[in-house]
Structures are given as structure tokens and as C-alpha cells.
mmCIF file of C-alpha atoms in Angstrom:
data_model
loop_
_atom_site.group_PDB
_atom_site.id
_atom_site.type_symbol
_atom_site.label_atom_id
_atom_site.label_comp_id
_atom_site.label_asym_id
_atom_site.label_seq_id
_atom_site.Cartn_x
_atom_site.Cartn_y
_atom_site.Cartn_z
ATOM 1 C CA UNK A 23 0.000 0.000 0.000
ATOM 2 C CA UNK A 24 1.307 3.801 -0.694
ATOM 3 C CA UNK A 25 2.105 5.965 2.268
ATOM 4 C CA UNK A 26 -0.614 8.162 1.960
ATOM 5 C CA UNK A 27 -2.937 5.333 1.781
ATOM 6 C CA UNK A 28 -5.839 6.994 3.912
ATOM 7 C CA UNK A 29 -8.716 3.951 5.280
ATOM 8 C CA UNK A 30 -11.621 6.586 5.385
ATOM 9 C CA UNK A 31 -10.991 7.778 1.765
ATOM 10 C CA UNK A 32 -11.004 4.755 0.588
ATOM 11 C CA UNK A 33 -14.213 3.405 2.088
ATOM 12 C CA UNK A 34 -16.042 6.888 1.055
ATOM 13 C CA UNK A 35 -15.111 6.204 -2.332
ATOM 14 C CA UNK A 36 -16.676 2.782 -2.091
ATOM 15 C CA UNK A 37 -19.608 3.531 -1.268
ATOM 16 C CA UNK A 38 -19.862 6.088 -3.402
ATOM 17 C CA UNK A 39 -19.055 3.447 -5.874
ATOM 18 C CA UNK A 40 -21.677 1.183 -4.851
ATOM 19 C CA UNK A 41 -24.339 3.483 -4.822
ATOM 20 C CA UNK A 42 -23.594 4.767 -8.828
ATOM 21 C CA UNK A 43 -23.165 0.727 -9.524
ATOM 22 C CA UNK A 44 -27.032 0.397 -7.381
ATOM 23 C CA UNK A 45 -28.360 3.389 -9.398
ATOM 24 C CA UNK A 46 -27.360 2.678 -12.820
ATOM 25 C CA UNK A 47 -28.320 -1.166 -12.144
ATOM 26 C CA UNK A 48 -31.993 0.105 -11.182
ATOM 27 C CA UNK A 49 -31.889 2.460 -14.187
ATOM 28 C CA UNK A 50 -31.405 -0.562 -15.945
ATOM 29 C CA UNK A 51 -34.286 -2.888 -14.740
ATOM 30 C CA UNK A 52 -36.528 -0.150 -15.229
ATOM 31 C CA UNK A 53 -35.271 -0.030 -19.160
ATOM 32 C CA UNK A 54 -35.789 -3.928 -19.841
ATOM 33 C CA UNK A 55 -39.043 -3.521 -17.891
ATOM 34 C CA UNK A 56 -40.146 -0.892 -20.779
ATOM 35 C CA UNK A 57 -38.548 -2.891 -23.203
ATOM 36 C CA UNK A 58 -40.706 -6.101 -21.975
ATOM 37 C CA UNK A 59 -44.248 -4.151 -21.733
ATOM 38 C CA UNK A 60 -43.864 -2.944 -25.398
ATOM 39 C CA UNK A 61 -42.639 -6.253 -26.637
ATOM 40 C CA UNK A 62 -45.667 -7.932 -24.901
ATOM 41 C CA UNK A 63 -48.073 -4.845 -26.068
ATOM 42 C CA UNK A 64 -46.854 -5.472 -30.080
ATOM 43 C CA UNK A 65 -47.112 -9.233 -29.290
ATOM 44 C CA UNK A 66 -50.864 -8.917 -28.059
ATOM 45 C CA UNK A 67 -51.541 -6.465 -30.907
ATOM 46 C CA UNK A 68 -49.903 -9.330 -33.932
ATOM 47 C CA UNK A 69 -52.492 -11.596 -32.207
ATOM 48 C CA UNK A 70 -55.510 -9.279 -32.273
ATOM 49 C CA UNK A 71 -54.871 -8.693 -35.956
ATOM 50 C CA UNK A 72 -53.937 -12.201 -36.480
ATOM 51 C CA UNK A 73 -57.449 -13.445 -34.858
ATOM 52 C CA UNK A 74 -59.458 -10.451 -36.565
ATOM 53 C CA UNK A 75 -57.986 -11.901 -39.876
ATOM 54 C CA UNK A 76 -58.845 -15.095 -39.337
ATOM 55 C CA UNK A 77 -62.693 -14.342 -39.061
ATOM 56 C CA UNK A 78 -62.590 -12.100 -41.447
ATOM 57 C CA UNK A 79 -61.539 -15.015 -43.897
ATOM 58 C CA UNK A 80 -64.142 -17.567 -41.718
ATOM 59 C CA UNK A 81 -66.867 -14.767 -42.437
ATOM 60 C CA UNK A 82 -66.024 -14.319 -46.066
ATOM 61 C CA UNK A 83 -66.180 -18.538 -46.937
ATOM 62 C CA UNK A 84 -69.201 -18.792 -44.881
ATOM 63 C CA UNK A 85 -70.622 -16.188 -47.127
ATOM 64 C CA UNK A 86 -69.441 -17.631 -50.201
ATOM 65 C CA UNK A 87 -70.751 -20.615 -48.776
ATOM 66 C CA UNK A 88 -73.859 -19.841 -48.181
ATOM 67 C CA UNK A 89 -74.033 -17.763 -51.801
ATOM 68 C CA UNK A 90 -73.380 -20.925 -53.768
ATOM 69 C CA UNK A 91 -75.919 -23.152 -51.534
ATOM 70 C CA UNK A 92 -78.765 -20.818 -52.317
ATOM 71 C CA UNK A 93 -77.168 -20.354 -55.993
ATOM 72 C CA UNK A 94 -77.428 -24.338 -56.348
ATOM 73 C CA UNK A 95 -80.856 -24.665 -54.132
ATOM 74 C CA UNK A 96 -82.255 -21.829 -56.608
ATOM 75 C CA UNK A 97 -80.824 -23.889 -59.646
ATOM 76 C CA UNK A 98 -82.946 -26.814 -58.579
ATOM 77 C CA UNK A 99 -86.231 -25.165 -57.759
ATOM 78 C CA UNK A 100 -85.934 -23.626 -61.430
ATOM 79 C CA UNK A 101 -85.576 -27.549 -62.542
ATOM 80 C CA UNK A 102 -88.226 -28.940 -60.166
ATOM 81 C CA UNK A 103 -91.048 -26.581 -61.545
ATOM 82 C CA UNK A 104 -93.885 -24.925 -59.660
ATOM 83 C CA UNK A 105 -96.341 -27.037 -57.439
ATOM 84 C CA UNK A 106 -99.920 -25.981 -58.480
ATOM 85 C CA UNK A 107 -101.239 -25.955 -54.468
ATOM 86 C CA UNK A 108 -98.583 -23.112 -53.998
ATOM 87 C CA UNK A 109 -99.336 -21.123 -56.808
ATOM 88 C CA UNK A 110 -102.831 -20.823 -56.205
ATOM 89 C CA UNK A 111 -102.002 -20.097 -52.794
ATOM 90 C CA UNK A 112 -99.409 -17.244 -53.572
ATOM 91 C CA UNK A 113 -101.772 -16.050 -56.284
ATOM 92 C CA UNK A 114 -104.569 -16.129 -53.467
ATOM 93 C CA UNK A 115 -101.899 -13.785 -50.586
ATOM 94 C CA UNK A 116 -101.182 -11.576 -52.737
ATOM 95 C CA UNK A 117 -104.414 -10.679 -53.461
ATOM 96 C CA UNK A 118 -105.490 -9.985 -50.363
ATOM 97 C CA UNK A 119 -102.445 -8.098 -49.805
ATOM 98 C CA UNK A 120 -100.626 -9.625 -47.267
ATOM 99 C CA UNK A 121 -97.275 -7.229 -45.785
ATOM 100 C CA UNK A 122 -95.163 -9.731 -46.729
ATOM 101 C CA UNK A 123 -95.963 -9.645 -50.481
ATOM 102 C CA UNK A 124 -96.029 -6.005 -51.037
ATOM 103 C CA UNK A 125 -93.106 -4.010 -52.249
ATOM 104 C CA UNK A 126 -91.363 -2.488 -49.279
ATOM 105 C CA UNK A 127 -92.081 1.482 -48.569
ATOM 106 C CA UNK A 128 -90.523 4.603 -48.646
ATOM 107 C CA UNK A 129 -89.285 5.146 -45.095
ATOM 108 C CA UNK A 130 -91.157 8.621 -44.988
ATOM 109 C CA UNK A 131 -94.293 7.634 -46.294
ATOM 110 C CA UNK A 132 -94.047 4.264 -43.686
ATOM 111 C CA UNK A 133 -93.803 5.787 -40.938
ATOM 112 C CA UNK A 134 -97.020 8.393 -41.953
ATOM 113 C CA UNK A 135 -99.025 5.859 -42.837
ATOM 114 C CA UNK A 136 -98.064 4.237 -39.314
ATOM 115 C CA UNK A 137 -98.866 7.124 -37.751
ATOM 116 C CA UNK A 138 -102.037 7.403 -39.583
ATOM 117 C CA UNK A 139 -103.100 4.512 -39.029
ATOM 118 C CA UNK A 140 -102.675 4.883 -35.331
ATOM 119 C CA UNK A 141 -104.577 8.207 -35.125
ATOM 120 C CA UNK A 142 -107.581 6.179 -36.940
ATOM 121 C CA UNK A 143 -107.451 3.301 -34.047
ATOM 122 C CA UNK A 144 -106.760 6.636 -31.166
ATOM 123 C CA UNK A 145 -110.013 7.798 -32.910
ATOM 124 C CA UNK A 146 -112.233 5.019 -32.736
ATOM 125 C CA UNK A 147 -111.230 3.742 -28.957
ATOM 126 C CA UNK A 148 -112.461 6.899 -28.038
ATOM 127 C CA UNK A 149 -109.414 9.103 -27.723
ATOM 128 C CA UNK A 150 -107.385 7.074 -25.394
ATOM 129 C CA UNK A 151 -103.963 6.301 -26.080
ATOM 130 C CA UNK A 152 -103.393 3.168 -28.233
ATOM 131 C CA UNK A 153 -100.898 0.792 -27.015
ATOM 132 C CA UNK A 154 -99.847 -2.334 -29.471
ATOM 133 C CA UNK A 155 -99.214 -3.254 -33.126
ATOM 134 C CA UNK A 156 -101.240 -1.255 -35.749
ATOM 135 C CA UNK A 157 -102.185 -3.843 -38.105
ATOM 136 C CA UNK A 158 -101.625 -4.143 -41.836
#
């Protein structure tokens, strides 16, 4: 050891030493931690798209699917030819004018007829308020 080897000095420096070494050791964890949190966020996100993909695709053959059934099922009703009993009885509903046969309407002029139809049935029950389905 040198001659002006001084004990306290050299223990002050230590520590001083060992608390940089601590600090820059913490500053360190605290980096990988970051590091970790935004691997595992881009992971999660890859996954999310991954999965969204996926149905996507399931939703789009299902589709497809379900386009060339109907195209197919249509094909052989075309080939299989009209039954008589349910053309009379189609010919019969839309006659009377069943909802279900008539062309759909204009959202506007719907909804008035709704309404006016509703005002008729508020009319008749005496003025009190309707509550239920107006019918056809």
C-alpha cells in the first residue's frame, strides 16, 4: 500500500461506488421492464390482428358458402317446376295483400301511414292512447 494510503478515503469512495453501480443497475431494470411491456403490447396487438384476420376469412367462406348453396338450391327449384297448391295459394296472398308480399315502402311515407293509421285506431277507442301493433 502507498504511504498516503488513507482507510476513510477509501471506504467513502466505495460507497460512493456502490451506490452509482445500485443506481445505474436500477436504471437498468426499469429499461428492460419498458422494453418487456412494449414487446408484450406489439405481441398482443400481432395476435388481435392475427385473430381479426382469421374471421374475417371464416366470415367471407361462410358467405361464399352460403351464396353458392342458395345459388345451387335456386338452380334446382328452377328444374323442379312450380307445385300448383302453392301457386294458387301465392296467387290467393297476394291478393289480399298480405305485408309480406307487397313491395317495401318509402321510409317517410311508412312511418305516416303508421302514424295514420294509429290516429284512426286513437279515434275510434275513443281518444285514449293506443298501445300495441297497428295492423296491416
Amino acid at each position: 500500500l502507498p504511504s498516503d494510503w488513507d482507510r476513510k478515503e477509501y471506504l467513502k469512495q466505495k460507497k460512493e461506488l456502490f451506490e452509482y453501480e445500485k443506481q445505474r443497475q436500477q436504471e437498468l431494470h426499469e429499461k428492460r421492464l419498458k422494453m418487456e411491456t412494449l414487446k408484450m403490447q406489439q405481441a398482443s396487438k400481432e395476435k388481435r390482428k392475427l385473430r381479426k384476420k382469421l374471421q374475417r376469412e371464416e366470415k367471407l367462406k361462410t358467405k361464399l358458402f352460403k351464396r353458392g348453396f342458395n345459388r345451387l338450391n335456386n338452380e334446382d327449384v328452377k328444374l323442379e317446376g312450380e307445385e300448383m297448391r302453392r301457386g294458387i295459394t301465392r296467387k290467393i296472398f297476394k291478393a289480399s295483400g298480405l305485408k309480406r308480399y307487397r313491395k317495401q315502402g318509402i321510409p317517410r311515407v311508412k312511418a305516416r301511414d303508421k302514424y295514420a293509421k294509429k290516429m284512426k285506431l286513437w279515434r275510434r277507442k275513443g281518444y285514449k292512447i293506443y298501445k300495441g301493433k297497428t295492423p296491416n
